[in-house]
Short mmCIF file of C-alpha atoms and ligand atoms in Angstrom, two decimals:
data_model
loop_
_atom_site.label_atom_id
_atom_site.label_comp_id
_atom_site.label_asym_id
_atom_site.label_seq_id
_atom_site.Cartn_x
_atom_site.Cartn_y
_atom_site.Cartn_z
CA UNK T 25 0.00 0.00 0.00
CA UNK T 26 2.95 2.25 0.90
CA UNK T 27 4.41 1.54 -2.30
CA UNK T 28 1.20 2.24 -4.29
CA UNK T 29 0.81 5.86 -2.47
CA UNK T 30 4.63 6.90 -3.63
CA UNK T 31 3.91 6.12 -6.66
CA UNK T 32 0.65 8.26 -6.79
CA UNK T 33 3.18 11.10 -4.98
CA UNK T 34 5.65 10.83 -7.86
CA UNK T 35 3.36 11.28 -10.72
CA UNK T 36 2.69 14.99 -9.38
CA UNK T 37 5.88 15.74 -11.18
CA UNK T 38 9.55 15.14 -12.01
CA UNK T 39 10.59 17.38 -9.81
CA UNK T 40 9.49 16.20 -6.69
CA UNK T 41 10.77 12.64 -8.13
CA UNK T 42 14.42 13.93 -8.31
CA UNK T 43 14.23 15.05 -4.80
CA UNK T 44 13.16 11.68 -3.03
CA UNK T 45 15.64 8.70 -2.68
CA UNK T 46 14.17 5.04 -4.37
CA UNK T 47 13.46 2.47 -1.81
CA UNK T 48 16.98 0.74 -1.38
CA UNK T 49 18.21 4.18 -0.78
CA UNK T 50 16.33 4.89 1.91
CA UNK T 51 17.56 1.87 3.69
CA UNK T 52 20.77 2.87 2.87
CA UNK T 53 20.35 6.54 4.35
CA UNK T 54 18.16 4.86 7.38
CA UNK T 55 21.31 2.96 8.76
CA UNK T 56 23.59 5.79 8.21
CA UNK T 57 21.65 7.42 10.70
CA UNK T 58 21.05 4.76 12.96
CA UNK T 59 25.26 4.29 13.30
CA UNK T 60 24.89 8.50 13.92
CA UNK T 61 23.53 8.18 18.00
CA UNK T 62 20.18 8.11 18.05
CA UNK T 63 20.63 4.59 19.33
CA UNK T 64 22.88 5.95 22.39
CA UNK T 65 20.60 7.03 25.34
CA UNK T 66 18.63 10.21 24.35
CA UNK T 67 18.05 13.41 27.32
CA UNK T 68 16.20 12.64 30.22
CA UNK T 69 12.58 13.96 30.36
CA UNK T 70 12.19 17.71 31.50
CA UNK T 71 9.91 20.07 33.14
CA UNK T 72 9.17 22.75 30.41
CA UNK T 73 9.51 21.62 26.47
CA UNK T 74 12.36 23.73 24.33
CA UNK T 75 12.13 23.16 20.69
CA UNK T 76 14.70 21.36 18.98
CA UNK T 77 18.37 22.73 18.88
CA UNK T 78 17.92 22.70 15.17
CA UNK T 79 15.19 24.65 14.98
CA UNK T 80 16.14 28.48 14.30
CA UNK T 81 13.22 29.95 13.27
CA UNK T 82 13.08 33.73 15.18
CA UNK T 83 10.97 36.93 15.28
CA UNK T 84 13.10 39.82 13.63
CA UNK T 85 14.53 42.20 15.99
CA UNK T 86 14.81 45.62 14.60
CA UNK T 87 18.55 47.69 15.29
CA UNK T 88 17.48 50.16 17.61
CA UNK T 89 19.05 51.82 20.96
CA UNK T 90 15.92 52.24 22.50
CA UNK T 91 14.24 47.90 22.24
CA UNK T 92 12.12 49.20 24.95
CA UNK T 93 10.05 50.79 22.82
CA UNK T 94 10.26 48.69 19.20
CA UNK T 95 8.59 45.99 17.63
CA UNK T 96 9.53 42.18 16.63
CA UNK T 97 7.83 40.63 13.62
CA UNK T 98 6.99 36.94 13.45
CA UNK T 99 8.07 34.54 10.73
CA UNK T 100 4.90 34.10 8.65
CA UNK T 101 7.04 32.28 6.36
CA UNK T 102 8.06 29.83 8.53
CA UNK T 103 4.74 29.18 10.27
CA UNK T 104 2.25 26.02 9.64
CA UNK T 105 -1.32 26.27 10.78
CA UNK T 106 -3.47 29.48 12.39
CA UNK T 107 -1.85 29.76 15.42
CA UNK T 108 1.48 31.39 16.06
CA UNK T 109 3.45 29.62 18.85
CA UNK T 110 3.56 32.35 21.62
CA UNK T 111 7.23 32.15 21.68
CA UNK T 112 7.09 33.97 17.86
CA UNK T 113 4.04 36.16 18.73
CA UNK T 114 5.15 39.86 17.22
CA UNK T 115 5.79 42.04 20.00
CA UNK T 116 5.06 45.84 20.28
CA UNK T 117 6.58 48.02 23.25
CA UNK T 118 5.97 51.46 24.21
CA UNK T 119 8.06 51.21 27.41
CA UNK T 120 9.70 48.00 27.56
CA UNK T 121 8.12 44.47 29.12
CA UNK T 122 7.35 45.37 32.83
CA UNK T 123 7.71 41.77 35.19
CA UNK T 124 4.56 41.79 36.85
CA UNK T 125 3.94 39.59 39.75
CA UNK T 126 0.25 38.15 39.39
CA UNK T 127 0.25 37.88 43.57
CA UNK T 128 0.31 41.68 43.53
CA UNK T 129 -1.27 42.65 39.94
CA UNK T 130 -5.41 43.42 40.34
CA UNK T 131 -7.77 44.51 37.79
CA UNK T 132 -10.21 48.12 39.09
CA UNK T 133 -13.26 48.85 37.55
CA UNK T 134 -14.53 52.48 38.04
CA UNK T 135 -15.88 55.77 36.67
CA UNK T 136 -19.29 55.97 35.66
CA UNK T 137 -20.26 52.39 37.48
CA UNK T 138 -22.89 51.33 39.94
CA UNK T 139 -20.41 49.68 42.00
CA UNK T 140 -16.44 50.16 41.49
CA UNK T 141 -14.93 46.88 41.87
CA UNK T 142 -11.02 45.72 42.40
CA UNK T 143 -9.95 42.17 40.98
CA UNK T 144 -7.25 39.81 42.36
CA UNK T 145 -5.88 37.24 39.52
CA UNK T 146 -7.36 35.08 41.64
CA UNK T 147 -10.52 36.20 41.87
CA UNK T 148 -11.04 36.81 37.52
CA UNK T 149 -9.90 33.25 36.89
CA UNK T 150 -12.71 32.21 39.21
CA UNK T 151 -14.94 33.75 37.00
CA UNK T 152 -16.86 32.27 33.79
CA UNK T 153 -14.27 31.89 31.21
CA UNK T 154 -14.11 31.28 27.18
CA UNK T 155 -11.44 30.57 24.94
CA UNK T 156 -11.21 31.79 21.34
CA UNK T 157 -8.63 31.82 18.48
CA UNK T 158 -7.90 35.02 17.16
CA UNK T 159 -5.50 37.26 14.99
CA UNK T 160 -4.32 40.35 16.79
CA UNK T 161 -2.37 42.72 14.18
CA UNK T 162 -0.96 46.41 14.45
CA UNK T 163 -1.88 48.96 12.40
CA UNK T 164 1.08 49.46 11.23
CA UNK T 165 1.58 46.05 9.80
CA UNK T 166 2.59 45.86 6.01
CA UNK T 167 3.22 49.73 6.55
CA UNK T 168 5.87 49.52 4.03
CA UNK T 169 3.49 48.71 1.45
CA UNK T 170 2.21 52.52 0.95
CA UNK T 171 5.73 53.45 0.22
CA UNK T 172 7.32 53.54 -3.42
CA UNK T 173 9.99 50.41 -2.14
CA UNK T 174 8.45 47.30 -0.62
CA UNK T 175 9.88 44.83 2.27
CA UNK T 176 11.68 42.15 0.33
CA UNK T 177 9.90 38.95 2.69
CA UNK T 178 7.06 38.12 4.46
CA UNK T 179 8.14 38.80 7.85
CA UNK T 180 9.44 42.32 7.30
CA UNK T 181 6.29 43.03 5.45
CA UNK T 182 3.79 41.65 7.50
CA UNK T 183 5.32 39.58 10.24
CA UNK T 184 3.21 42.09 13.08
CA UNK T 185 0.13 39.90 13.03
CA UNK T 186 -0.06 36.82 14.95
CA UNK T 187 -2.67 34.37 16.22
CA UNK T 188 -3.43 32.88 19.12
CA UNK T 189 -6.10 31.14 21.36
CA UNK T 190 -6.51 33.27 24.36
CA UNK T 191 -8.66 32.47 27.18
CA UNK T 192 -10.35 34.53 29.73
CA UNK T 193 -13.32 36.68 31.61
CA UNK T 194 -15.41 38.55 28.85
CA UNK T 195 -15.55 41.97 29.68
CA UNK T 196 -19.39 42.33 28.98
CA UNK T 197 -19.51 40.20 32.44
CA UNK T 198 -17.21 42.12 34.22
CA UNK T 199 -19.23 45.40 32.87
CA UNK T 200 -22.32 43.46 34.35
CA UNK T 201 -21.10 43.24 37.95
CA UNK T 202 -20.10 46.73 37.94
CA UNK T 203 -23.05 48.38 36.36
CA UNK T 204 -22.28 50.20 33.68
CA UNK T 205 -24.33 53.60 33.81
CA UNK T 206 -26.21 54.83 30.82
CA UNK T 207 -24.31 57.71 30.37
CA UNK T 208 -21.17 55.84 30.33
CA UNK T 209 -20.16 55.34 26.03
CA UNK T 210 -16.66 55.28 26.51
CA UNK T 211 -13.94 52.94 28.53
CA UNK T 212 -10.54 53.87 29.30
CA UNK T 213 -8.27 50.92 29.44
CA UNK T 214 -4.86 51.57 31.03
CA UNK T 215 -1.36 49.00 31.04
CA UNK T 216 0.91 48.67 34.18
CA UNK T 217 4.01 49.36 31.75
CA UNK T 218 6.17 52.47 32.75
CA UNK T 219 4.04 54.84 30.06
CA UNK T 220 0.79 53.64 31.71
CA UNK T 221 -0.38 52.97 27.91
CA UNK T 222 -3.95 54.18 27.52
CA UNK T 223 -6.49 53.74 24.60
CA UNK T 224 -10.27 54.25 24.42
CA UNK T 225 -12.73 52.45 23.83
CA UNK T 226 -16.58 52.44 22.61
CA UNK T 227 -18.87 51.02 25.03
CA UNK T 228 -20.64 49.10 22.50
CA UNK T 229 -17.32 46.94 21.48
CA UNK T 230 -16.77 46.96 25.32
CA UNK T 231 -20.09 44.94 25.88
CA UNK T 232 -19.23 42.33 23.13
CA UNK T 233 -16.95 40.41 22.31
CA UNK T 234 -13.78 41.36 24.27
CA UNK T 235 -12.13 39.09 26.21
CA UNK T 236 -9.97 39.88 29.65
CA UNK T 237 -7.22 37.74 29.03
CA UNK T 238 -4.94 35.88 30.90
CA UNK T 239 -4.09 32.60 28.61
CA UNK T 240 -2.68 32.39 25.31
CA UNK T 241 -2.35 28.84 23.65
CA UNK T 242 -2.85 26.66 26.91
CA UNK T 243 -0.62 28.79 29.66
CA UNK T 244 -0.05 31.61 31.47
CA UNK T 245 0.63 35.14 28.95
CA UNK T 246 3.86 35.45 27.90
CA UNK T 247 5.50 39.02 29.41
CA UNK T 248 5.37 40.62 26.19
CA UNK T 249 1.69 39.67 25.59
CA UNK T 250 1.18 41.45 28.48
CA UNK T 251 1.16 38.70 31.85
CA UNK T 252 -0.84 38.59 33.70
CA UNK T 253 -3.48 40.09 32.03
CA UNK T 254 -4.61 42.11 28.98
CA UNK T 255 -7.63 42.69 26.18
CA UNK T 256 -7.85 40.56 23.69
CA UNK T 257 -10.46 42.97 21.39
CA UNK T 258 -11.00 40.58 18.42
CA UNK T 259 -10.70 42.19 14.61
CA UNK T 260 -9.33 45.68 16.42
CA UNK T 261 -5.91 46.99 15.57
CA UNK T 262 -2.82 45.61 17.96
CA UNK T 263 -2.32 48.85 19.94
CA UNK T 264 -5.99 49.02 21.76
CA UNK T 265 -5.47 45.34 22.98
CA UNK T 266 -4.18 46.95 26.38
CA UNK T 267 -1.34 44.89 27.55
CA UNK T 268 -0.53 44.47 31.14
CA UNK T 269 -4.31 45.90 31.83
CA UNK T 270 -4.78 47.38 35.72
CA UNK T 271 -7.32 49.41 34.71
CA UNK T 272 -10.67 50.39 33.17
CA UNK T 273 -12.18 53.95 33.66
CA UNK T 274 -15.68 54.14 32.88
CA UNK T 275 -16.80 57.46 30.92
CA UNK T 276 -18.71 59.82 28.96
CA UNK T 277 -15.82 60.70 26.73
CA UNK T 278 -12.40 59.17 24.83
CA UNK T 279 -9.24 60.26 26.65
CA UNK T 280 -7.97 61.88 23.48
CA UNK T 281 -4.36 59.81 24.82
CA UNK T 282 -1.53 60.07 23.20
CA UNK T 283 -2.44 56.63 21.12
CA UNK T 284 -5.04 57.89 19.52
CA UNK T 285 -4.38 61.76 18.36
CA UNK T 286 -0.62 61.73 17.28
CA UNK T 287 -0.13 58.11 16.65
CA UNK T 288 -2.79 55.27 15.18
CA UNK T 289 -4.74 58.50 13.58
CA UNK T 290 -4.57 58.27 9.48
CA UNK T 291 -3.69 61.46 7.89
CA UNK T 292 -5.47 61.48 4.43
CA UNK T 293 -4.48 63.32 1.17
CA UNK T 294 -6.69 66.66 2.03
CA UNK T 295 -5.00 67.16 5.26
CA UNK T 296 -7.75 65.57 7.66
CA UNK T 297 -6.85 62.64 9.63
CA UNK T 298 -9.50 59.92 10.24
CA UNK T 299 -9.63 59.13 14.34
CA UNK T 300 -10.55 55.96 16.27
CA UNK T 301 -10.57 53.65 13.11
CA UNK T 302 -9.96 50.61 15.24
CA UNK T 303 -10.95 47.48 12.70
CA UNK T 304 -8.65 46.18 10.83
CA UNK T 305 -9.88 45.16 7.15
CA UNK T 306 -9.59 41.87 5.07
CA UNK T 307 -5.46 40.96 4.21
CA UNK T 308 -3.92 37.79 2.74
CA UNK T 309 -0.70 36.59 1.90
CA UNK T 310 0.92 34.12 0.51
CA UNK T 311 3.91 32.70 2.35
CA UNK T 312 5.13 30.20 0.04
CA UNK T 313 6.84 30.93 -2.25
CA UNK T 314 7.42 34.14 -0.52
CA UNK T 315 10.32 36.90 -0.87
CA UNK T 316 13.99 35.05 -0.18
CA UNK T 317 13.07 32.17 -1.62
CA UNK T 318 14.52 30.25 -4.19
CA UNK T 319 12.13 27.44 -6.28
CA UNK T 320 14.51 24.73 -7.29
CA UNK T 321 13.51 24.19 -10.65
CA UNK T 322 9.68 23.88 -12.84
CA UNK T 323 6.99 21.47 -11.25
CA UNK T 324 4.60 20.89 -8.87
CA UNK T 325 4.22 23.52 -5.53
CA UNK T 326 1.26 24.44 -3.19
CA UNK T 327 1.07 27.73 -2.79
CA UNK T 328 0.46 28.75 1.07
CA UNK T 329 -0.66 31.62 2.83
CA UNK T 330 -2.56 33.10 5.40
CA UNK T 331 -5.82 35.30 5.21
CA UNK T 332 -8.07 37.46 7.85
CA UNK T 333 -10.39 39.87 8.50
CA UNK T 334 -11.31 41.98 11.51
CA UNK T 335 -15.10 41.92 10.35
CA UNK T 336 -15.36 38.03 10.56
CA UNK T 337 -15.01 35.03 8.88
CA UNK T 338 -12.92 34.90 5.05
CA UNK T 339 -15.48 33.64 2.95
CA UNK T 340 -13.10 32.96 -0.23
CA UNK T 341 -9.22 33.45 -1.26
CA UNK T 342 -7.91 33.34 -4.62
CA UNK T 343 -4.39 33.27 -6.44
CA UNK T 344 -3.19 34.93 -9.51
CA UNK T 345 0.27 33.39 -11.29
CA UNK T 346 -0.60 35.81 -14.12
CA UNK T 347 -0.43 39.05 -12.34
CA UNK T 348 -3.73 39.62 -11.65
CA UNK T 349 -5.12 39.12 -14.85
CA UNK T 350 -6.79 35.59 -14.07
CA UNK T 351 -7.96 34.35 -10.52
CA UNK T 352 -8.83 30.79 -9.43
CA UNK T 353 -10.02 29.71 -5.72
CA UNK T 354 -7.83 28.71 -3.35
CA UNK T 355 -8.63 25.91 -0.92
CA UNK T 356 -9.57 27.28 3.01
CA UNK T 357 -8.42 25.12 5.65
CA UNK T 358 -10.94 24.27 8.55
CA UNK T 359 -11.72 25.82 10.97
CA UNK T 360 -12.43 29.38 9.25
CA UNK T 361 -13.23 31.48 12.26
CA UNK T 362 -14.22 34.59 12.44
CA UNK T 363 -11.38 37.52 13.37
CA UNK T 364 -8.86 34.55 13.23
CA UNK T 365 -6.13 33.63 10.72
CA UNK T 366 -7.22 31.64 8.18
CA UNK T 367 -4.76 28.99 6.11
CA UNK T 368 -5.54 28.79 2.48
CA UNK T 369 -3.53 26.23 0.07
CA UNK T 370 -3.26 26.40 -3.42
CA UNK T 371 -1.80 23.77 -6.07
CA UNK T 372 0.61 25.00 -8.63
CA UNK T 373 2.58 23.90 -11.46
CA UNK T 374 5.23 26.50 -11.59
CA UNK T 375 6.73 26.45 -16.20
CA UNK T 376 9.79 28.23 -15.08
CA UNK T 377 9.04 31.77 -16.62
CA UNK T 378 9.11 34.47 -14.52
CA UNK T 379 5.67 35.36 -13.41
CA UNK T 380 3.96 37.61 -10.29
CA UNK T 381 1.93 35.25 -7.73
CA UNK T 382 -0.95 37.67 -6.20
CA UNK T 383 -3.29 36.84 -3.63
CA UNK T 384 -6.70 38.56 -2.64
CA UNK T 385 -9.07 37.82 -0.06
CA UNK T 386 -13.35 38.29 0.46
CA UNK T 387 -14.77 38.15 3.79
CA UNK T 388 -18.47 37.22 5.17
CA UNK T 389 -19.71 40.74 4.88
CA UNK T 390 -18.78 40.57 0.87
CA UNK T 391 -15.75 42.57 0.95
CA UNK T 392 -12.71 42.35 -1.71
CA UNK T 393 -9.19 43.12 -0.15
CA UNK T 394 -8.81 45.87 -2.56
CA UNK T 395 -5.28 46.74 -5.27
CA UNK T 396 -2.95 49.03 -3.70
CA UNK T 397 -4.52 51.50 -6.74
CA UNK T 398 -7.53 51.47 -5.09
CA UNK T 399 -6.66 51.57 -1.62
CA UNK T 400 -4.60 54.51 -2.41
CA UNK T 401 -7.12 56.40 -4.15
CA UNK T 402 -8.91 56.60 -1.28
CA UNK T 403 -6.51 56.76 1.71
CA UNK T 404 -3.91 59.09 -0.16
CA UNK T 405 -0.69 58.10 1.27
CA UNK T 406 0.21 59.90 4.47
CA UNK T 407 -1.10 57.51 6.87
CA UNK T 408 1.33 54.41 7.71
CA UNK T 409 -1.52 52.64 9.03
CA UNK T 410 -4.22 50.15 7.60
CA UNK T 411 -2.63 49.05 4.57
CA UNK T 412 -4.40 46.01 3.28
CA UNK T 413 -3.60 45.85 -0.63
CA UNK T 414 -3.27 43.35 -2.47
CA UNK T 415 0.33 41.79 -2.17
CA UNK T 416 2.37 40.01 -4.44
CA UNK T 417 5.71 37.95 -5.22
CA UNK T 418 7.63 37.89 -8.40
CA UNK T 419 9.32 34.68 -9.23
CA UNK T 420 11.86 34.85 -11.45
CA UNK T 421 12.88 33.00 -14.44
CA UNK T 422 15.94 31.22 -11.88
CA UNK T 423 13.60 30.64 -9.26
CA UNK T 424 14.57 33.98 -7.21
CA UNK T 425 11.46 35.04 -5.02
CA UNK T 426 11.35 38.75 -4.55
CA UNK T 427 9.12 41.71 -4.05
CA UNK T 428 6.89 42.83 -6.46
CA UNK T 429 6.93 46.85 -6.72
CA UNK T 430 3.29 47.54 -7.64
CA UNK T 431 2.07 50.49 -9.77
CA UNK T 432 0.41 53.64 -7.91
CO1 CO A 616 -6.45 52.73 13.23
#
């Protein structure tokens, strides 16, 4: 049977064929590495897994003198699946990763509430929990894209979004026991990092789906997702998802913080700058083949990528090797949840010309990720937030992957 499925494999296409090893030779190769140690006593079991000392895979650190306040960008080349591990989650720092100890770290409730109320760690995981899987991206990410020269790989490009299953309290619940007063249409949420980060937020969001987080993938927060505790505010942009949250301020009004008037505002081509635009709209892209890459000759690949939307669920993805001037459907893996990265796989048969692999995306509520043409018609290009064009990677004639420079 094992024989009869290689065989299947093979006729995909000589070039796979060249790169496997016939049956004798796997023997062969087999013993080699049987003679190499793995036969000798392996390491003893420990108490917290480390990946294999092979394994190099990293977020990208920027060169900075001031890492306190930078961001890291997570491999989406590199990554299999919807969820990023939480060891490659993108980071972004405003004033550095404070080391909060949970014994000590509470939660207050106040403002314009029936009854303020102070939470211990203790006390919120007692609480009614839920876990859910989704994408948390900063505005900024694929910033580069506005300009006139475009990151040359994935992870410079786009590596600050990530994905993860968080668990914890929803906030509506939390809202409940205080009593949120009618006149009450804003919340201030505030981080326990040395800047105090603020960012508002609209009481409607506030009493849906946000999530008071203290879990990401199965344990504890990591520091720089914000341990012990932060938002989680699904299909929002990165910066509102309050990391190392002590506080929310109940209120009539947006703190106009720093967060939202000079930074994450989007300065438009007639000199007005749109405020508060917190969603983040429908993005894919493909991470195989992806810039850096080199194809090793004609044949047979699957195309790969990733695809989300902060409106809900991606309804359809589809790949262009022409450019853009032909589409065909790519194939969505399961589960396709809403405000969650979704994988999408695509088979290829790659004739060795040089040719521009695009990928575009449609979520539930009908929308088309639009061309950068069209995004920049509208937007202008001051802002360095929100870009969501369509992306794209040439492959040339040698099998070179690089970035496609797309016309205004
Ligand atoms: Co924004």
């Amino acid at each position: 049977m094992k024989v009869a499925n290689r065989r299947k494999f093979l006729a995909l296409g000589p070039a796979l064929g060249g790169a496997l090893v016939g049956c004798s030779g796997e023997k062969k190769q087999q013993a080699a590495a049987e003679d190499d140690g793995p036969n000798r006593l392996g390491k003893p079991v420990s108490e917290y897994g480390e990946r294999s000392q092979f394994e190099k895979t990293h977020r990208l650190k920027p060169e900075t003198k001031t890492p306190e306040q930078a961001s890291t960008k997570t491999p989406l080349a590199e990554i299999h699946g919807m969820i990023t591990p939480s060891a490659l989650h993108f980071e972004r720092h405003h004033a550095g990763v404070p080391a909060l100890d949970p014994a000590k770290h509470s939660l207050m409730i106040h403002g314009m509430v029936e009854r303020p109320l102070l939470f211990s760690m203790a006390e919120l995981k007692r609480l009614p929990s839920v876990s859910k899987i989704h994408f948390i991206e900063c505005a900024g990410n694929s910033g580069s894209e506005w300009g006139a020269k475009p990151a040359p790989d994935a992870q410079t490009s786009h590596g600050l979004v990530s994905c993860s299953e968080w668990t914890g309290v929803p906030l509506a619940l939390l809202l409940e026991e205080a009593g949120a007063k009618k006149e009450a249409t804003w919340i201030i949420a505030e981080g326990a990092d040395a800047c105090k980060m603020n960012r508002s937020i609209p009481i409607a969001k506030a009493k849906g789906d946000i999530i008071v987080a203290y879990a990401q993938n199965g344990e504890a927060l990591r520091p720089e997702q914000g341990y012990p505790l932060r938002l989680v505010i699904p299909g929002w942009e990165g910066n509102i998802n309050v990391k190392w949250l002590r506080r929310l301020e109940l209120t009539d009004q947006p703190a106009m913080s720093r967060q939202e008037t000079s930074k994450y505002t989007d300065l438009e081509a007639s000199g007005k700058a749109r405020q508060f635009t917190f969603v983040m709209d429908a993005k894919s892209l493909i991470t195989f083949p992806s810039g850096g890459r080199k194809l090793e000759g004609p044949g047979f690949y699957e195309v790969r990528g990733i695809a989300w939307s902060g409106r809900g669920r991606i309804s359809k993805v589809e790949i262009s090797a022409d450019g853009g001037k032909t589409w065909q459907a790519a194939a969505l893996q399961d589960p396709v949840l809403p405000m969650a990265l979704t994988r999408f796989r695509f088979p290829w048969r790659w004739d060795g010309a040089e040719c521009t692999l695009l990928s575009r995306c449609t979520d539930e509520t009908g929308y088309l990720q639009p061309t950068r043409a069209e995004l920049i018609a509208v937007r202008g290009m001051n802002s360095n937030y929100h870009y969501n064009g369509v992306h794209g990677w040439k492959v040339e004639a040698g099998g070179n992957v690089t970035q496609v420079v797309q016309p205004v």
